[in-house]
Coordinates of N, CA and C in Angstrom, one line a residue:
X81 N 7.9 10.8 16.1 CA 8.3 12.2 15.8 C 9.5 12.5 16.6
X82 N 10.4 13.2 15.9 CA 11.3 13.6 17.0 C 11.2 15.0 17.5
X83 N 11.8 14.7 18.2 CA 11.7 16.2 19.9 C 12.7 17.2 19.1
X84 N 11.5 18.0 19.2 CA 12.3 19.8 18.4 C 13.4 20.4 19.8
X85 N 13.5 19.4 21.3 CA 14.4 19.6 21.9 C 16.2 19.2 21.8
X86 N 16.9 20.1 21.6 CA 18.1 19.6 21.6 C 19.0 19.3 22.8
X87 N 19.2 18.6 23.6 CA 19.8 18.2 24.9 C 21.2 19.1 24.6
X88 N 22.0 19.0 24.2 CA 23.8 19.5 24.2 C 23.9 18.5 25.1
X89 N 25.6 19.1 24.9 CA 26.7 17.6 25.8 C 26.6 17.6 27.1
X90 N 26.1 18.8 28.0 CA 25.8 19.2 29.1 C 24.5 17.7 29.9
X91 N 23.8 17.5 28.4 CA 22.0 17.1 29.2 C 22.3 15.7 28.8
X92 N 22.8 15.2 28.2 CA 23.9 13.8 27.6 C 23.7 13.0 28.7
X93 N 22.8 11.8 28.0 CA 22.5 10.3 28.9 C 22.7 9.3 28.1
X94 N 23.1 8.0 28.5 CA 23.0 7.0 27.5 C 21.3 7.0 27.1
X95 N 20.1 7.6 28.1 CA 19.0 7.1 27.7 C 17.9 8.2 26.8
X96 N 19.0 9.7 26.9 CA 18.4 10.7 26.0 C 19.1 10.1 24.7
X97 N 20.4 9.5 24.6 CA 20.7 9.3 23.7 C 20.1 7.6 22.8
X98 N 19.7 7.2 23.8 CA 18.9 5.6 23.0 C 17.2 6.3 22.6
X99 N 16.7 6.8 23.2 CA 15.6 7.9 22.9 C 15.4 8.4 21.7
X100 N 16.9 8.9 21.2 CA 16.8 9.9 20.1 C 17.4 9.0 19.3
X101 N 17.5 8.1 19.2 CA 18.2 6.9 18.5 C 16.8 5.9 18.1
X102 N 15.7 6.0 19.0 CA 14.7 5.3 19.0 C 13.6 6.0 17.5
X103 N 14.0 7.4 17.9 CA 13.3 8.3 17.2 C 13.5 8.6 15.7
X104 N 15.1 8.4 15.6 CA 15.5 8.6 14.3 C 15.1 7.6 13.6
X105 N 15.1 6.6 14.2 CA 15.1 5.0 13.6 C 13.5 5.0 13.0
X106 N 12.3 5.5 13.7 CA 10.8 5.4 13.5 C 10.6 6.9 12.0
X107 N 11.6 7.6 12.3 CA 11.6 8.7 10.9 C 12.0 8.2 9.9
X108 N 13.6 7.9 9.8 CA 14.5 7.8 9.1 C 14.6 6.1 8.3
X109 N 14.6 5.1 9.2 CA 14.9 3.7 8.8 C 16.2 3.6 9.4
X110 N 17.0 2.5 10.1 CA 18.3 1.9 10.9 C 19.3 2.0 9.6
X111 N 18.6 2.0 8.4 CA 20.3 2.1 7.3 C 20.4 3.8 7.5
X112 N 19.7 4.8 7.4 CA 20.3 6.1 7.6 C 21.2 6.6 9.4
X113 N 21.1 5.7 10.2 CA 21.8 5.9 11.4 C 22.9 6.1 11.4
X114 N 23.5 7.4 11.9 CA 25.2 7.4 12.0 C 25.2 8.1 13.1
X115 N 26.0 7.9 13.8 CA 26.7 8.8 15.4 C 26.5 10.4 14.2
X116 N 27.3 10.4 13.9 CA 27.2 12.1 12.9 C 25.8 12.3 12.9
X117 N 24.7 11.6 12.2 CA 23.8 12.0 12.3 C 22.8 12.3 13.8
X118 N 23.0 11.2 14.4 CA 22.4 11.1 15.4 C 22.9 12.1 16.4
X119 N 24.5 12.5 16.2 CA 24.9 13.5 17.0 C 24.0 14.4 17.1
X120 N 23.8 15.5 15.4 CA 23.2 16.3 14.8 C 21.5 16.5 15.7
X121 N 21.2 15.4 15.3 CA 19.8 15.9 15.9 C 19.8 16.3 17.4
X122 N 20.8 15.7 18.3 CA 21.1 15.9 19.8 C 21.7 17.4 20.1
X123 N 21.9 17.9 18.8 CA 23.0 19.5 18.8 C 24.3 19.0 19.6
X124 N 24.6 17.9 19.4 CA 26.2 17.4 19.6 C 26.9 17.2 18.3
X125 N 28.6 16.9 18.8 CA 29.3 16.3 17.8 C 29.6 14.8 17.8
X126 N 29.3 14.1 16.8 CA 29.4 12.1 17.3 C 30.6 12.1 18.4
X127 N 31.5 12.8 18.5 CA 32.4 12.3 19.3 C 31.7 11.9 20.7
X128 N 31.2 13.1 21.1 CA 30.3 13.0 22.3 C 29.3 12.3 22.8
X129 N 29.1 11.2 21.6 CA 28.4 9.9 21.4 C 29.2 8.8 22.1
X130 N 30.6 8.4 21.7 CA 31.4 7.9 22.0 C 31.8 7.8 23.7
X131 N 31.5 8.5 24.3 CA 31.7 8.3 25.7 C 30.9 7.7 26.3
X132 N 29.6 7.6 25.8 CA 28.2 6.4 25.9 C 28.7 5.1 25.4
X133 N 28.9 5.3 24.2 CA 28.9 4.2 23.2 C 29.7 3.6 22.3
X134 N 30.6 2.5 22.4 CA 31.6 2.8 21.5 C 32.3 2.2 20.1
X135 N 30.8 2.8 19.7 CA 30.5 2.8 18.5 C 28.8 2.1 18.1
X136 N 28.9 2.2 16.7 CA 27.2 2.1 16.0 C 26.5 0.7 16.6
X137 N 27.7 -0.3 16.6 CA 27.0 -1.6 17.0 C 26.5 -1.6 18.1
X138 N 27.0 -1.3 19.2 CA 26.9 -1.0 20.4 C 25.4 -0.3 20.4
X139 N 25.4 1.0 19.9 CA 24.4 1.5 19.8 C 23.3 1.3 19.7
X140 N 22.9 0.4 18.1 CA 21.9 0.0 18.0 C 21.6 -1.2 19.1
X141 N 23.1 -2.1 19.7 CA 22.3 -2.9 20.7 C 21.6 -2.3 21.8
X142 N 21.9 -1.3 22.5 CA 21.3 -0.6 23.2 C 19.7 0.0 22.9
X143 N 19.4 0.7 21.7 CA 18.5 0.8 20.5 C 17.1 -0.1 21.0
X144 N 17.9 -1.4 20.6 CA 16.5 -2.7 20.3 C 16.5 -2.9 22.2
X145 N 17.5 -3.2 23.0 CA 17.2 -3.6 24.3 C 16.3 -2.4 25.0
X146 N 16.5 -1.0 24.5 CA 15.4 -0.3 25.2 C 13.9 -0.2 25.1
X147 N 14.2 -0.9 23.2 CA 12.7 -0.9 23.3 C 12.4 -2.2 23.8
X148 N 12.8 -3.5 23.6 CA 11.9 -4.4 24.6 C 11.5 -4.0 25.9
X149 N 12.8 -3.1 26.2 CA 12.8 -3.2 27.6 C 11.4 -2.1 28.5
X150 N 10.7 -1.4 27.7 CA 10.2 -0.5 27.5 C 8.0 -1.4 27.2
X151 N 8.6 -2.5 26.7 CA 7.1 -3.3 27.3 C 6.8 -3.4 28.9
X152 N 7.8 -3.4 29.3 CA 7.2 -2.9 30.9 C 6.5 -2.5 31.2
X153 N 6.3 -0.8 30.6 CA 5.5 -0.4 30.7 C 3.9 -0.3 30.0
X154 N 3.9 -1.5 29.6 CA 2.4 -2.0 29.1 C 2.1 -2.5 30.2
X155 N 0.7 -1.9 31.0 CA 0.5 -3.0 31.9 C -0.4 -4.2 31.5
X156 N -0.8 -4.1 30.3 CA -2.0 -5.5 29.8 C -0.6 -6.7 29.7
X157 N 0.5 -6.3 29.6 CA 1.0 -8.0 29.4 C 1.8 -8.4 30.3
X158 N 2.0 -8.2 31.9 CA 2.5 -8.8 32.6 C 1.7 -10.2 33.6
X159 N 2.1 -11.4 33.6 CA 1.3 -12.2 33.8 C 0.5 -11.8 35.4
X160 N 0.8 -10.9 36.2 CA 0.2 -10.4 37.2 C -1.4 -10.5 36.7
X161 N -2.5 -10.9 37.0 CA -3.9 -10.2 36.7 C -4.4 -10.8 36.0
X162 N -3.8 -12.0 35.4 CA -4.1 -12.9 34.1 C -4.9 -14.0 34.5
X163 N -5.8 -14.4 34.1 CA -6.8 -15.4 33.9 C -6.5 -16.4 33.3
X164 N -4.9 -17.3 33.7 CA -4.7 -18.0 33.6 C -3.3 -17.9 32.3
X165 N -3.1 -19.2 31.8 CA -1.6 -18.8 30.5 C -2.0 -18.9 29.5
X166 N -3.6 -18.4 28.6 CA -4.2 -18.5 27.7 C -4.0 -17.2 27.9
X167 N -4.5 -16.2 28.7 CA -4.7 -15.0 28.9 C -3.8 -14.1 29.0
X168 N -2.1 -14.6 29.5 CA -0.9 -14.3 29.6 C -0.9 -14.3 28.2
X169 N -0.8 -15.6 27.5 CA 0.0 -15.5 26.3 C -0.6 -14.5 25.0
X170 N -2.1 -14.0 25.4 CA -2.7 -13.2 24.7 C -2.5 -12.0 25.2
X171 N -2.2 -11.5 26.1 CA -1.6 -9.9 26.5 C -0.6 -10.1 26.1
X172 N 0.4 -10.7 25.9 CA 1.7 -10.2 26.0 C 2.4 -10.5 24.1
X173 N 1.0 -11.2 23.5 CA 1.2 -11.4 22.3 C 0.9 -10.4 21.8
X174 N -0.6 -9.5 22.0 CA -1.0 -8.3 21.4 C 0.3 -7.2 22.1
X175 N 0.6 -7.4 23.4 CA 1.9 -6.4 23.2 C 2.5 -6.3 22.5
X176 N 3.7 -6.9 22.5 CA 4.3 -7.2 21.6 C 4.2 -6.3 20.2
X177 N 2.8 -7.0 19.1 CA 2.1 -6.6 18.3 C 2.6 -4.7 18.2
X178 N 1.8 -4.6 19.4 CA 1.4 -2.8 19.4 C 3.0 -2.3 19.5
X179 N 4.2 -3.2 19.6 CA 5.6 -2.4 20.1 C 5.5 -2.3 18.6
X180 N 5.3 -3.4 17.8 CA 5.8 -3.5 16.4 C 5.2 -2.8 15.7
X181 N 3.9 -2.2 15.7 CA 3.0 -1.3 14.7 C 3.9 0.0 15.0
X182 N 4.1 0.3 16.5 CA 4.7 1.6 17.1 C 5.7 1.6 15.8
X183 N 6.6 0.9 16.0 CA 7.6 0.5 15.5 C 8.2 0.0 14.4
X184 N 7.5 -0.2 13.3 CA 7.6 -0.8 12.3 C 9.5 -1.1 11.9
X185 N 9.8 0.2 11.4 CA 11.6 0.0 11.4 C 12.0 -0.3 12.2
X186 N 11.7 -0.4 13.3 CA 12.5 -1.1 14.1 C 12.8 -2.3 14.4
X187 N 11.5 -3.1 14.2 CA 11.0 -4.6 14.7 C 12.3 -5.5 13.7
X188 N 12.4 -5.1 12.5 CA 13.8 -5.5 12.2 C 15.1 -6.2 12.4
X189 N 15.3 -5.3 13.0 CA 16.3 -5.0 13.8 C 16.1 -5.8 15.3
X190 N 15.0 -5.3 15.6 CA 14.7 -6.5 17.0 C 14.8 -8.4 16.5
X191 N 14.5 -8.6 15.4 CA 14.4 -9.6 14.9 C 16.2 -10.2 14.5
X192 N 17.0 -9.1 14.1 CA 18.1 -9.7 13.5 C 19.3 -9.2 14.5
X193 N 19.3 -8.7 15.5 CA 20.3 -8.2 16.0 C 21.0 -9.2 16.8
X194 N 22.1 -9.6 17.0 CA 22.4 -10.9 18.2 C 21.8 -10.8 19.4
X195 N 21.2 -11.7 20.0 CA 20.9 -11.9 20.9 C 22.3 -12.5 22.2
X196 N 21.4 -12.3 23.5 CA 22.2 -12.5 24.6 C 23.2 -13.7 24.0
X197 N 22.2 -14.4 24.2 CA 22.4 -16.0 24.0 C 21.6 -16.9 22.6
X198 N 22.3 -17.6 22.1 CA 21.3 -18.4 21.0 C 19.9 -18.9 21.6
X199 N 20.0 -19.1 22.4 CA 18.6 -19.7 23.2 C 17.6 -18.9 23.5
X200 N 18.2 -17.5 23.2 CA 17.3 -15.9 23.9 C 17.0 -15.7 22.3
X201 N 15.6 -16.2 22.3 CA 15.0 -15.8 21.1 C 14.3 -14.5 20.7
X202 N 14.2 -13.7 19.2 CA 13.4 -12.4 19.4 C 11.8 -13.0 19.3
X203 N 11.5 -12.2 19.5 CA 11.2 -10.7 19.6 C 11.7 -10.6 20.8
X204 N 10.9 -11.5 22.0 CA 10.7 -12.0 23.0 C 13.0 -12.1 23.4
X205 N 13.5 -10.9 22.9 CA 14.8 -11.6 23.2 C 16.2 -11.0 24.5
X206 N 15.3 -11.1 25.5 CA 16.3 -10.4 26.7 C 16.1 -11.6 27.8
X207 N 17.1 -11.9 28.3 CA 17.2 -13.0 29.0 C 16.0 -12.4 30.8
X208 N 15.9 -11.2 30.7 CA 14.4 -10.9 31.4 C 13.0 -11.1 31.7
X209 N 13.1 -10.8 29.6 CA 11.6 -11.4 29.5 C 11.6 -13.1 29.2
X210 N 12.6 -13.7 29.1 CA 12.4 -15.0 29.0 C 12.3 -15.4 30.3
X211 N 13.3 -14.6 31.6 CA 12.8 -15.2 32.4 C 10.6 -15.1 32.7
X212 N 10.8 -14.0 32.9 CA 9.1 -13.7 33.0 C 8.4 -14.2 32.4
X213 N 8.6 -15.1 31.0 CA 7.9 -15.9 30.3 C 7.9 -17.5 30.7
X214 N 9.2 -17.7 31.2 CA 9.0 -19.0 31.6 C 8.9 -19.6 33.1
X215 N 9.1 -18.0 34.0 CA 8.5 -18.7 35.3 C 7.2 -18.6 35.1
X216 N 6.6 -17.1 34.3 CA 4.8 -17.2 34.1 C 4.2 -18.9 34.3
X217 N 4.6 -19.4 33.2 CA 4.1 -21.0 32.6 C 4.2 -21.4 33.5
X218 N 5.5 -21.4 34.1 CA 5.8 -22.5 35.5 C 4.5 -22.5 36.2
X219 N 4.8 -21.3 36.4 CA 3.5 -20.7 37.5 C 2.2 -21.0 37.3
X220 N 2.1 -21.4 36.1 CA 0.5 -21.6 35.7 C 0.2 -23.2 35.5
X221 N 1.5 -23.7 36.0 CA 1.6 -25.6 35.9 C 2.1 -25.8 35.1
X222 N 2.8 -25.0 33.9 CA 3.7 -26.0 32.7 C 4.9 -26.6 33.4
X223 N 5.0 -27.6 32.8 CA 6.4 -28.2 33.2 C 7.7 -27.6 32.8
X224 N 8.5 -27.7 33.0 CA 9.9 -26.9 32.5 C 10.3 -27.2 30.7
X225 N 9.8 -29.4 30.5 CA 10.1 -29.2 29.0 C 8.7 -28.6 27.8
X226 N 8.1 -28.4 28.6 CA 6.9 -27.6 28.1 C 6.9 -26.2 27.9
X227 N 7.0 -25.9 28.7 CA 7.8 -24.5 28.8 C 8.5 -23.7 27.8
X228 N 9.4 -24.6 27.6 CA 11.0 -24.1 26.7 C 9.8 -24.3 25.3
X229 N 9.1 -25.4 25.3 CA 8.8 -26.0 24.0 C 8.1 -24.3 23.5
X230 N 7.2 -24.3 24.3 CA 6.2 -23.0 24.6 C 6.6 -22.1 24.0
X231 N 8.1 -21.8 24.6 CA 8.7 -20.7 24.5 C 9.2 -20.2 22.7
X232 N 9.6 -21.6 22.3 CA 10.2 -21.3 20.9 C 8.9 -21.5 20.0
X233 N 7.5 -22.0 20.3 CA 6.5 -22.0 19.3 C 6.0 -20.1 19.4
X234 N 6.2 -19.6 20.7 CA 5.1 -18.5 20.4 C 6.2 -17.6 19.6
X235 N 7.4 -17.4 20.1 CA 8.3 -16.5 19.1 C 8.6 -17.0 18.0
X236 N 8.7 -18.1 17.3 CA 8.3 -18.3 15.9 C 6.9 -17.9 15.3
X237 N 6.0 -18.0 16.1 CA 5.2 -17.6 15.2 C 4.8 -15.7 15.4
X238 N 5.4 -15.0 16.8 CA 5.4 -13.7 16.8 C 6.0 -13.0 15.6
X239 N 7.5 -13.7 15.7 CA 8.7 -13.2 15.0 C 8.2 -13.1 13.0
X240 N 7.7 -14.5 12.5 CA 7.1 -14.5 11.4 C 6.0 -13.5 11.0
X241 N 4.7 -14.1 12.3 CA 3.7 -12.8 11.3 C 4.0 -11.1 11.7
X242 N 4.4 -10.9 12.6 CA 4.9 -9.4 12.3 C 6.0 -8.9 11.7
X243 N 7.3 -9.5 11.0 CA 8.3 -9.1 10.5 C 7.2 -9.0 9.0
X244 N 6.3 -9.9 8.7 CA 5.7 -9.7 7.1 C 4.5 -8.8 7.6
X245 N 3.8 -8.7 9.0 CA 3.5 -6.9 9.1 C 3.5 -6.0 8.8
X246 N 5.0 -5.8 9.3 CA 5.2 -4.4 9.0 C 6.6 -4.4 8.0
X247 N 6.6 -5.4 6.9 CA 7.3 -5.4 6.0 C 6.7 -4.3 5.1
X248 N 7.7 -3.2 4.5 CA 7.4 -2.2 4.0 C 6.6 -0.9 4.2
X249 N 6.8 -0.8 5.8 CA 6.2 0.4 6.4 C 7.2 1.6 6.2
X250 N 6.7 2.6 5.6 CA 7.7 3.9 5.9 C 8.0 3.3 4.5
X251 N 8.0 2.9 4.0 CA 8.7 2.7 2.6 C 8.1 3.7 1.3
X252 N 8.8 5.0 1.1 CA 8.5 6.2 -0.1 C 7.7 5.2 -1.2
X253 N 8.3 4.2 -1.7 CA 7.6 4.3 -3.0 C 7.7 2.8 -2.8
X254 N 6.8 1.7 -2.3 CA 6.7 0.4 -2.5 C 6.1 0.1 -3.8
X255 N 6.3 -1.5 -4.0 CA 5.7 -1.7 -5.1 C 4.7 -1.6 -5.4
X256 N 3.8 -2.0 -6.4 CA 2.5 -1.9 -6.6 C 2.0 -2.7 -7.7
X257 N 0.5 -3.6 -8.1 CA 0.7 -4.5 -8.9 C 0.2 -3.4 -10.1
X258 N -0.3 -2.1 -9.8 CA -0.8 -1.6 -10.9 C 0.6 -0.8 -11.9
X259 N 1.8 -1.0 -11.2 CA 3.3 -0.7 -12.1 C 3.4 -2.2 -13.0
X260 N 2.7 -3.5 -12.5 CA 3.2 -4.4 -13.9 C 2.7 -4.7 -14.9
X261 N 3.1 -5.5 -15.7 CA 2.8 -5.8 -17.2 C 1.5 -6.5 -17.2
X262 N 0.4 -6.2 -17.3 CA -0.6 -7.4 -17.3 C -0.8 -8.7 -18.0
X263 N 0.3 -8.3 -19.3 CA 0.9 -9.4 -19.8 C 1.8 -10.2 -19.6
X264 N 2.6 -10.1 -18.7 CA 3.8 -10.7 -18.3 C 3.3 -11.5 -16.7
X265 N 2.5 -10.9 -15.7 CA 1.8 -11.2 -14.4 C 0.3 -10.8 -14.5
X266 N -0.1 -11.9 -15.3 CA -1.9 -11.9 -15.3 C -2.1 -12.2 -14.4
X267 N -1.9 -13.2 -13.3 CA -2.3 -13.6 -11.8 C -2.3 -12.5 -10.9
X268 N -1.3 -12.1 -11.2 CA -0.8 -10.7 -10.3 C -1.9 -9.7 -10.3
X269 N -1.4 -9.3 -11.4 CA -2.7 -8.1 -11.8 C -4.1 -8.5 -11.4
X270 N -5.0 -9.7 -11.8 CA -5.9 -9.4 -11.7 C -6.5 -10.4 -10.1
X271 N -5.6 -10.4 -9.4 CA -5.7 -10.7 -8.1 C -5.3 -9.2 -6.9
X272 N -5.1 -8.3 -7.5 CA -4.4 -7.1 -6.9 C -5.5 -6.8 -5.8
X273 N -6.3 -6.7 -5.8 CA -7.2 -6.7 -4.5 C -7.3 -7.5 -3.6
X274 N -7.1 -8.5 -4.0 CA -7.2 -9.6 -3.0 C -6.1 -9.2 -1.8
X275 N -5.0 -9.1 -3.0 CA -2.9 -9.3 -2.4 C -2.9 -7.6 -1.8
X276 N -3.9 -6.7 -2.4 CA -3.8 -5.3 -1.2 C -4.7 -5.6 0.1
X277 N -5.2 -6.5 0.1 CA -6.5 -6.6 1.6 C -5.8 -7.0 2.4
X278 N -5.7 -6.2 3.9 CA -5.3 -6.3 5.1 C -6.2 -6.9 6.2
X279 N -5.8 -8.2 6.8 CA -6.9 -8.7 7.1 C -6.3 -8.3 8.7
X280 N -5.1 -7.7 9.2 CA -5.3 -7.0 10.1 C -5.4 -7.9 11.3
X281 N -6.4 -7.4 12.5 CA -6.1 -7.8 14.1 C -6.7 -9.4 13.4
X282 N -7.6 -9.8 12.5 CA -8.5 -10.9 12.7 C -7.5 -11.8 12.2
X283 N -6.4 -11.8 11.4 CA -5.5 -12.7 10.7 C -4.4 -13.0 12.1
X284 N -3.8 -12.0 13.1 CA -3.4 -11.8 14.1 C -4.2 -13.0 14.6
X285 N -5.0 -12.1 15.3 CA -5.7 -13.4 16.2 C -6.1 -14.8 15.9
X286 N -6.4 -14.6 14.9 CA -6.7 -16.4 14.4 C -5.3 -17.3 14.1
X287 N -4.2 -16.6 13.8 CA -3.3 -17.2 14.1 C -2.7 -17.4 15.4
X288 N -3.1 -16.4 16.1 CA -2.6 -16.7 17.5 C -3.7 -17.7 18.1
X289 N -5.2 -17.9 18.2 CA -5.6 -18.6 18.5 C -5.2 -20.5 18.0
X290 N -5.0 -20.5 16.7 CA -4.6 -21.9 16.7 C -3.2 -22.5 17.2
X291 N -2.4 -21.5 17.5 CA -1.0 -21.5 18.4 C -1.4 -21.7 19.8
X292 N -2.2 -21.0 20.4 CA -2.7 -21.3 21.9 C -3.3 -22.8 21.6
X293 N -4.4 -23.3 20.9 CA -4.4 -24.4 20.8 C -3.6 -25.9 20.9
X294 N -2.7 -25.9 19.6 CA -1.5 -26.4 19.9 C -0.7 -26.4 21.5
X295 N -0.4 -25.6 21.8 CA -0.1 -25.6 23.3 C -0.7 -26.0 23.8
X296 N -2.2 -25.8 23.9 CA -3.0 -26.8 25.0 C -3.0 -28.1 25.3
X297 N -2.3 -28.3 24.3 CA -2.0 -30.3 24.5 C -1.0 -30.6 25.4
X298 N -0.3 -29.2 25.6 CA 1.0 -29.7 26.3 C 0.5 -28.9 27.9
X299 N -0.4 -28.3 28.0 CA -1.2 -27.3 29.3 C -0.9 -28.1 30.1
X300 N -1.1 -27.9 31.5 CA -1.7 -28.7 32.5 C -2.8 -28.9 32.7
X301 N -4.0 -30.0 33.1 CA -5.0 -29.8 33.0 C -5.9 -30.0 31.8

C-alpha cells in the first residue's frame, strides 16, 4: 500500500525515496516507474529526485539493494540460533520466500538487475549476504570449495522456483485455460485443474528438502 503521506522536498531521503519506490513498484509493476511519477506520489517534482539519484537506473538499483537489505530484519534467518547449516539454510530459504510473496513485482527485478559482481548471485545478491552465507558454512565446517559449490546450488534453485512463483502476480487479466479452443488445446483444457493447483509451501519445501540433501554429501560429518 502506499502512504497517503506526502514527504515534500523539505522531508527528502534517499530512503523515503527508496521506500516510496519500494511501494510503487508492489502497486504499480517496475515498467510503470518514472522519477515523474515517483516524484508525484512524494508531492515533489522528479527533478528533486535527481539530487539522490541520477537517474532511473540508479534508482531501481538502490530499489532491489534495499529490499535485500531489509532481510535483516527477519530474525528467523540469520545463522545466530541455528541448529546447525540444515537449519541456516532453511530459515534463510523460507526468508527469502516471504520477501518474494511480500513482493511478487519486485523479485524480478531482484533476479535481473546487475549484480555487484558476476560471482554475487541473486536472489541472495549483495556481496553482504554472501558474505554471511559463506562464513555461516564455514562456521558450520564446510570447506571453502564446498561452500562456493553450496552457494550457487541454493540460489539456483531459490532464484528458479520463486521467479515461476510469483510469475504473474498483480497481473489484471492473466491467462486462463477456460479462454481456449478445446479444440485446438484438448490437453490443456481438460487438465485445467490440475495446471490451476497450487501446491504451495509443500512443493517449496520438498524442493528445498532434496537440495539440503544433495549438499549433505558435501557437509561435514
Amino acid at each position: 500500500m502506499v502512504s497517503s503521506a506526502t514527504p515534500g522536498r523539505g522531508q527528502l531521503t534517499r530512503t523515503v525515496i527508496l521506500r516510496a519506490g519500494i511501494e510503487f513498484i508492489d502497486r504499480h509493476g517496475a515498467g510503470d516507474l518514472t522519477m515523474r511519477r515517483l516524484g508525484a506520489t512524494l508531492g515533489v517534482e522528479a527533478m528533486a529526485l535527481y539530487h539522490y539519484f541520477s537517474g532511473k537506473d540508479e534508482l531501481l538499483d538502490g530499489i532491489v539493494d534495499q529490499v535485500i537489505d531489509d532481510l535483516d530484519s527477519d530474525p528467523q534467518i540469520l545463522a545466530s540460533g541455528a541448529d546447525g547449516w540444515r537449519a541456516y539454510l532453511t530459515r534463510l530459504a523460507h526468508g527469502v520466500r516471504r520477501m518474494a510473496l511480500t513482493h511478487p513485482r519486485m523479485f524480478p527485478l531482484i533476479a535481473t538487475r546487475p549484480s555487484a559482481a558476476p560471482w554475487v548471485r541473486p536472489p541472495l545478491r549483495s556481496v553482504r549476504w554472501l558474505e554471511n552465507f559463506l562464513s555461516s558454512l564455514v562456521e558450520f565446517g564446510f570447506d571453502a570449495p564446498s561452500a562456493a559449490s553450496a552457494y550457487r546450488s541454493y540460489t539456483s534453485f531459490l532464484l528458479g522456483h520463486l521467479l515461476l512463483e510469483v510469475a504473474g502476480a498483480g497481473d489484471d487479466d492473466p491467462a486462463h485455460p477456460d479462454s481456449l479452443d478445446p479444440a485446438e488445446f484438448p490437453t490443456v483444457v481438460r487438465l485445467k485443474d490440475d495446471l490451476s493447483d497450487d501446491p504451495g509451501d509443500a512443493d517449496f519445501d520438498a524442493g528445498l528438502e532434496n537440495l539440503l540433501n544433495r549438499l549433505a554429501t558435501r557437509a561435514p560429518g
